[in-house]
Amino acid sequence: MLLKKPLTEYNRYQAFAAHMAISLVIFFILLVCITQYWYPGILFDTGNGWKAVGMIVGIDLILGPLLTLIVFNHNKSSLKLDLAVIALVQAAALIYGTWTIHQTRPLALAFINTSFSTIYANSELANAIGSNIEEYNTHEFYYLFEESTTGKELSADQFKPYKDFAEIVGQMISPYRERHFLSTKEDSNSLFRLDPLSSSNNYIEIDNKTGHIIQFVKK
């Protein structure tokens, strides 16, 4: 097999192919982690999941194999050292990149005040929200306002499952809401601005009747 051949029997392109094969295995493992565990469901879009995937592609599928393609020469006496250095550089970059992705992953999509916001793992609410996710088995929350807490910092205790309050959202008047004219029906769905303070073209589409979240929309 190609991967079991001695280094002296490889040419530059075979070495590149072997390195790429190993990198692809690592990439697919991380891809499963990103799409299924760290950026599940709609959080993949609201939490910039493609940016995370792009980082892994750049490090794992481009950086390492490309360096091998550039430096590989089976006649070089320092070939093993060169490949070891490449492997260390790629591993270090991949570990740092993976750690960064995990530390900044989206934990939940929450409806707060009059619009949707994404809550990330590096936010002050992360630990408490993590407990809510396990307790309610959901990544979608509705922030329950109480007069006694008005003006205070957000409390994780007031984040309840979105599905229990979805109809309220469906009836709510909001400056960050607009009707989604994809059809001629009067009850066509609405779009709520996502993270309105930092984004002007990302929306969450909801069902006007039930308030249930349908999908992420980038206009």
mmCIF file of C-alpha atoms in Angstrom:
data_model
loop_
_atom_site.group_PDB
_atom_site.id
_atom_site.type_symbol
_atom_site.label_atom_id
_atom_site.label_comp_id
_atom_site.label_asym_id
_atom_site.label_seq_id
_atom_site.Cartn_x
_atom_site.Cartn_y
_atom_site.Cartn_z
ATOM 1 C CA MET A 1 0.000 0.000 0.000
ATOM 2 C CA LEU A 2 1.045 3.593 -0.692
ATOM 3 C CA LEU A 3 1.186 4.590 2.973
ATOM 4 C CA LYS A 4 3.410 1.631 3.902
ATOM 5 C CA LYS A 5 6.146 2.261 1.319
ATOM 6 C CA PRO A 6 9.595 3.449 2.499
ATOM 7 C CA LEU A 7 10.134 7.186 2.070
ATOM 8 C CA THR A 8 12.843 6.630 -0.532
ATOM 9 C CA GLU A 9 10.285 4.994 -2.832
ATOM 10 C CA TYR A 10 7.952 7.993 -2.862
ATOM 11 C CA ASN A 11 8.043 10.782 -5.375
ATOM 12 C CA ARG A 12 6.882 14.286 -4.529
ATOM 13 C CA TYR A 13 3.299 13.729 -5.667
ATOM 14 C CA GLN A 14 2.906 10.360 -3.978
ATOM 15 C CA ALA A 15 4.087 11.904 -0.709
ATOM 16 C CA PHE A 16 1.574 14.705 -1.184
ATOM 17 C CA ALA A 17 -1.198 12.160 -1.841
ATOM 18 C CA ALA A 18 -0.255 10.132 1.246
ATOM 19 C CA HIS A 19 -0.218 13.217 3.431
ATOM 20 C CA MET A 20 -3.548 14.340 1.969
ATOM 21 C CA ALA A 21 -5.114 10.925 2.696
ATOM 22 C CA ILE A 22 -4.103 11.134 6.356
ATOM 23 C CA SER A 23 -5.289 14.743 6.562
ATOM 24 C CA LEU A 24 -8.655 13.817 5.055
ATOM 25 C CA VAL A 25 -9.263 11.248 7.794
ATOM 26 C CA ILE A 26 -8.523 13.884 10.448
ATOM 27 C CA PHE A 27 -10.677 16.429 8.609
ATOM 28 C CA PHE A 28 -13.748 14.178 8.486
ATOM 29 C CA ILE A 29 -13.433 13.389 12.195
ATOM 30 C CA LEU A 30 -13.337 17.112 13.017
ATOM 31 C CA LEU A 31 -16.133 17.814 10.531
ATOM 32 C CA VAL A 32 -18.403 15.407 12.422
ATOM 33 C CA CYS A 33 -17.487 17.106 15.713
ATOM 34 C CA ILE A 34 -18.256 20.552 14.277
ATOM 35 C CA THR A 35 -21.521 19.765 12.504
ATOM 36 C CA GLN A 36 -22.968 17.307 15.018
ATOM 37 C CA TYR A 37 -21.718 18.456 18.423
ATOM 38 C CA TRP A 38 -20.165 21.932 18.441
ATOM 39 C CA TYR A 39 -22.392 23.675 15.857
ATOM 40 C CA PRO A 40 -25.564 21.541 15.846
ATOM 41 C CA GLY A 41 -28.602 22.329 13.724
ATOM 42 C CA ILE A 42 -29.307 25.974 13.023
ATOM 43 C CA LEU A 43 -26.312 26.994 15.155
ATOM 44 C CA PHE A 44 -24.062 25.969 12.267
ATOM 45 C CA ASP A 45 -25.361 28.972 10.339
ATOM 46 C CA THR A 46 -25.945 31.442 13.170
ATOM 47 C CA GLY A 47 -22.536 30.648 14.695
ATOM 48 C CA ASN A 48 -20.513 30.903 11.466
ATOM 49 C CA GLY A 49 -19.996 27.179 11.091
ATOM 50 C CA TRP A 50 -18.556 27.547 7.601
ATOM 51 C CA LYS A 51 -15.840 29.788 9.009
ATOM 52 C CA ALA A 52 -14.877 27.028 11.441
ATOM 53 C CA VAL A 53 -14.826 24.447 8.651
ATOM 54 C CA GLY A 54 -12.755 26.804 6.507
ATOM 55 C CA MET A 55 -10.172 27.137 9.261
ATOM 56 C CA ILE A 56 -9.793 23.365 9.498
ATOM 57 C CA VAL A 57 -9.553 23.071 5.704
ATOM 58 C CA GLY A 58 -6.830 25.702 5.601
ATOM 59 C CA ILE A 59 -4.761 24.065 8.319
ATOM 60 C CA ASP A 60 -5.398 20.379 7.709
ATOM 61 C CA LEU A 61 -5.967 20.040 3.966
ATOM 62 C CA ILE A 62 -3.841 22.900 2.636
ATOM 63 C CA LEU A 63 -1.023 23.816 5.029
ATOM 64 C CA GLY A 64 0.364 20.350 5.793
ATOM 65 C CA PRO A 65 0.051 18.631 2.381
ATOM 66 C CA LEU A 66 1.274 21.759 0.560
ATOM 67 C CA LEU A 67 4.413 21.947 2.704
ATOM 68 C CA THR A 68 5.069 18.283 1.982
ATOM 69 C CA LEU A 69 4.675 18.909 -1.755
ATOM 70 C CA ILE A 70 7.140 21.804 -1.587
ATOM 71 C CA VAL A 71 9.940 20.260 0.499
ATOM 72 C CA PHE A 72 9.713 16.556 -0.358
ATOM 73 C CA ASN A 73 12.769 15.128 -2.104
ATOM 74 C CA HIS A 74 13.565 11.472 -1.453
ATOM 75 C CA ASN A 75 17.275 12.168 -2.074
ATOM 76 C CA LYS A 76 17.570 14.664 0.781
ATOM 77 C CA SER A 77 19.430 13.398 3.829
ATOM 78 C CA SER A 78 17.291 15.579 6.094
ATOM 79 C CA LEU A 79 13.979 14.330 4.665
ATOM 80 C CA LYS A 80 12.792 12.638 7.883
ATOM 81 C CA LEU A 81 13.593 15.762 9.904
ATOM 82 C CA ASP A 82 11.815 17.986 7.378
ATOM 83 C CA LEU A 83 8.681 15.829 7.479
ATOM 84 C CA ALA A 84 8.794 15.690 11.269
ATOM 85 C CA VAL A 85 8.923 19.497 11.432
ATOM 86 C CA ILE A 86 5.994 19.745 8.987
ATOM 87 C CA ALA A 87 4.012 17.271 11.076
ATOM 88 C CA LEU A 88 4.716 19.247 14.269
ATOM 89 C CA VAL A 89 3.778 22.556 12.642
ATOM 90 C CA GLN A 90 0.557 21.123 11.257
ATOM 91 C CA ALA A 91 -0.324 19.396 14.535
ATOM 92 C CA ALA A 92 0.325 22.559 16.559
ATOM 93 C CA ALA A 93 -1.749 24.696 14.180
ATOM 94 C CA LEU A 94 -4.535 22.105 14.126
ATOM 95 C CA ILE A 95 -4.648 21.811 17.909
ATOM 96 C CA TYR A 96 -4.773 25.582 18.310
ATOM 97 C CA GLY A 97 -7.388 25.950 15.583
ATOM 98 C CA THR A 98 -9.553 23.187 17.034
ATOM 99 C CA TRP A 99 -9.253 24.670 20.534
ATOM 100 C CA THR A 100 -10.255 28.103 19.194
ATOM 101 C CA ILE A 101 -13.274 26.657 17.382
ATOM 102 C CA HIS A 102 -14.383 24.762 20.482
ATOM 103 C CA GLN A 103 -13.917 27.748 22.804
ATOM 104 C CA THR A 104 -15.906 30.085 20.549
ATOM 105 C CA ARG A 105 -18.616 27.632 19.483
ATOM 106 C CA PRO A 106 -22.272 28.725 19.641
ATOM 107 C CA LEU A 107 -24.193 27.257 22.579
ATOM 108 C CA ALA A 108 -27.704 28.471 21.916
ATOM 109 C CA LEU A 109 -30.012 30.619 19.845
ATOM 110 C CA ALA A 110 -32.116 32.821 22.096
ATOM 111 C CA PHE A 111 -34.959 35.262 21.556
ATOM 112 C CA ILE A 112 -34.119 38.241 23.788
ATOM 113 C CA ASN A 113 -36.289 41.355 23.976
ATOM 114 C CA THR A 114 -37.332 41.807 20.316
ATOM 115 C CA SER A 115 -34.881 39.740 18.305
ATOM 116 C CA PHE A 116 -32.730 36.620 18.154
ATOM 117 C CA SER A 117 -29.183 36.424 19.473
ATOM 118 C CA THR A 118 -26.517 33.748 19.403
ATOM 119 C CA ILE A 119 -24.930 32.858 22.741
ATOM 120 C CA TYR A 120 -21.346 31.633 22.474
ATOM 121 C CA ALA A 121 -19.196 29.411 24.696
ATOM 122 C CA ASN A 122 -16.951 32.333 25.651
ATOM 123 C CA SER A 123 -19.828 34.465 26.977
ATOM 124 C CA GLU A 124 -20.445 35.112 30.674
ATOM 125 C CA LEU A 125 -23.628 33.027 30.493
ATOM 126 C CA ALA A 126 -21.898 29.998 28.975
ATOM 127 C CA ASN A 127 -21.722 27.759 32.053
ATOM 128 C CA ALA A 128 -25.286 28.421 33.126
ATOM 129 C CA ILE A 129 -26.651 28.109 29.595
ATOM 130 C CA GLY A 130 -24.787 24.818 29.292
ATOM 131 C CA SER A 131 -26.719 23.545 32.280
ATOM 132 C CA ASN A 132 -29.990 24.704 30.720
ATOM 133 C CA ILE A 133 -29.146 22.890 27.488
ATOM 134 C CA GLU A 134 -28.700 19.638 29.378
ATOM 135 C CA GLU A 135 -31.793 20.161 31.535
ATOM 136 C CA TYR A 136 -34.156 21.126 28.714
ATOM 137 C CA ASN A 137 -32.400 19.200 25.932
ATOM 138 C CA THR A 138 -32.564 22.153 23.533
ATOM 139 C CA HIS A 139 -30.314 24.806 22.001
ATOM 140 C CA GLU A 140 -33.205 27.226 21.405
ATOM 141 C CA PHE A 141 -34.312 29.518 24.244
ATOM 142 C CA TYR A 142 -36.687 32.338 25.042
ATOM 143 C CA TYR A 143 -35.596 34.919 27.595
ATOM 144 C CA LEU A 144 -38.378 35.432 30.137
ATOM 145 C CA PHE A 145 -38.441 39.053 31.277
ATOM 146 C CA GLU A 146 -39.572 39.887 34.797
ATOM 147 C CA GLU A 147 -40.162 43.361 36.210
ATOM 148 C CA SER A 148 -37.866 42.642 39.153
ATOM 149 C CA THR A 149 -34.930 42.007 36.817
ATOM 150 C CA THR A 150 -35.463 44.858 34.356
ATOM 151 C CA GLY A 151 -32.213 46.716 33.771
ATOM 152 C CA LYS A 152 -30.116 43.966 35.350
ATOM 153 C CA GLU A 153 -27.720 41.610 33.598
ATOM 154 C CA LEU A 154 -29.208 38.631 31.800
ATOM 155 C CA SER A 155 -29.801 35.689 34.083
ATOM 156 C CA ALA A 156 -29.497 32.139 32.793
ATOM 157 C CA ASP A 157 -32.378 31.117 35.065
ATOM 158 C CA GLN A 158 -34.731 33.119 32.866
ATOM 159 C CA PHE A 159 -33.811 31.270 29.677
ATOM 160 C CA LYS A 160 -36.654 28.838 29.024
ATOM 161 C CA PRO A 161 -37.236 26.479 26.081
ATOM 162 C CA TYR A 162 -38.194 28.512 23.024
ATOM 163 C CA LYS A 163 -40.939 26.072 21.994
ATOM 164 C CA ASP A 164 -42.902 26.938 25.157
ATOM 165 C CA PHE A 165 -43.078 30.616 24.132
ATOM 166 C CA ALA A 166 -42.996 30.330 20.341
ATOM 167 C CA GLU A 167 -46.561 31.573 19.849
ATOM 168 C CA ILE A 168 -45.719 34.773 21.743
ATOM 169 C CA VAL A 169 -42.912 35.467 19.279
ATOM 170 C CA GLY A 170 -45.254 34.798 16.369
ATOM 171 C CA GLN A 171 -47.568 37.573 17.592
ATOM 172 C CA MET A 172 -44.898 40.018 18.703
ATOM 173 C CA ILE A 173 -44.351 43.457 17.174
ATOM 174 C CA SER A 174 -40.655 44.171 16.750
ATOM 175 C CA PRO A 175 -38.560 46.808 14.942
ATOM 176 C CA TYR A 176 -36.338 43.906 13.853
ATOM 177 C CA ARG A 177 -39.136 41.958 12.206
ATOM 178 C CA GLU A 178 -40.208 42.003 8.581
ATOM 179 C CA ARG A 179 -42.633 39.898 6.578
ATOM 180 C CA HIS A 180 -40.973 37.323 4.385
ATOM 181 C CA PHE A 181 -42.667 37.775 1.014
ATOM 182 C CA LEU A 182 -41.793 34.450 -0.568
ATOM 183 C CA SER A 183 -45.433 33.803 -1.400
ATOM 184 C CA THR A 184 -48.657 35.680 -2.054
ATOM 185 C CA LYS A 185 -50.270 34.309 1.073
ATOM 186 C CA GLU A 186 -51.252 36.814 3.747
ATOM 187 C CA ASP A 187 -49.865 34.512 6.425
ATOM 188 C CA SER A 188 -46.410 34.273 4.841
ATOM 189 C CA ASN A 189 -43.601 33.783 7.316
ATOM 190 C CA SER A 190 -41.609 36.556 8.998
ATOM 191 C CA LEU A 191 -37.929 37.263 9.408
ATOM 192 C CA PHE A 192 -36.411 38.396 12.696
ATOM 193 C CA ARG A 193 -33.041 40.099 12.618
ATOM 194 C CA LEU A 194 -30.252 37.961 14.076
ATOM 195 C CA ASP A 195 -27.889 39.767 16.473
ATOM 196 C CA PRO A 196 -29.246 43.156 15.296
ATOM 197 C CA LEU A 197 -26.514 45.192 16.966
ATOM 198 C CA SER A 198 -23.771 43.481 14.974
ATOM 199 C CA SER A 199 -25.451 42.236 11.808
ATOM 200 C CA SER A 200 -27.730 43.805 9.222
ATOM 201 C CA ASN A 201 -28.301 40.963 6.776
ATOM 202 C CA ASN A 202 -28.757 37.816 8.876
ATOM 203 C CA TYR A 203 -32.242 36.708 9.842
ATOM 204 C CA ILE A 204 -34.171 33.880 11.439
ATOM 205 C CA GLU A 205 -37.319 32.832 9.599
ATOM 206 C CA ILE A 206 -40.256 31.890 11.813
ATOM 207 C CA ASP A 207 -43.714 30.515 11.168
ATOM 208 C CA ASN A 208 -46.171 33.352 11.782
ATOM 209 C CA LYS A 209 -48.852 31.048 13.171
ATOM 210 C CA THR A 210 -46.779 28.939 15.544
ATOM 211 C CA GLY A 211 -43.660 31.051 15.995
ATOM 212 C CA HIS A 212 -41.511 27.978 15.396
ATOM 213 C CA ILE A 213 -38.046 28.570 14.006
ATOM 214 C CA ILE A 214 -37.772 27.457 10.385
ATOM 215 C CA GLN A 215 -34.330 28.396 9.148
ATOM 216 C CA PHE A 216 -31.461 30.866 8.981
ATOM 217 C CA VAL A 217 -31.691 33.386 6.119
ATOM 218 C CA LYS A 218 -28.824 35.502 4.799
ATOM 219 C CA LYS A 219 -30.152 38.347 2.656
#
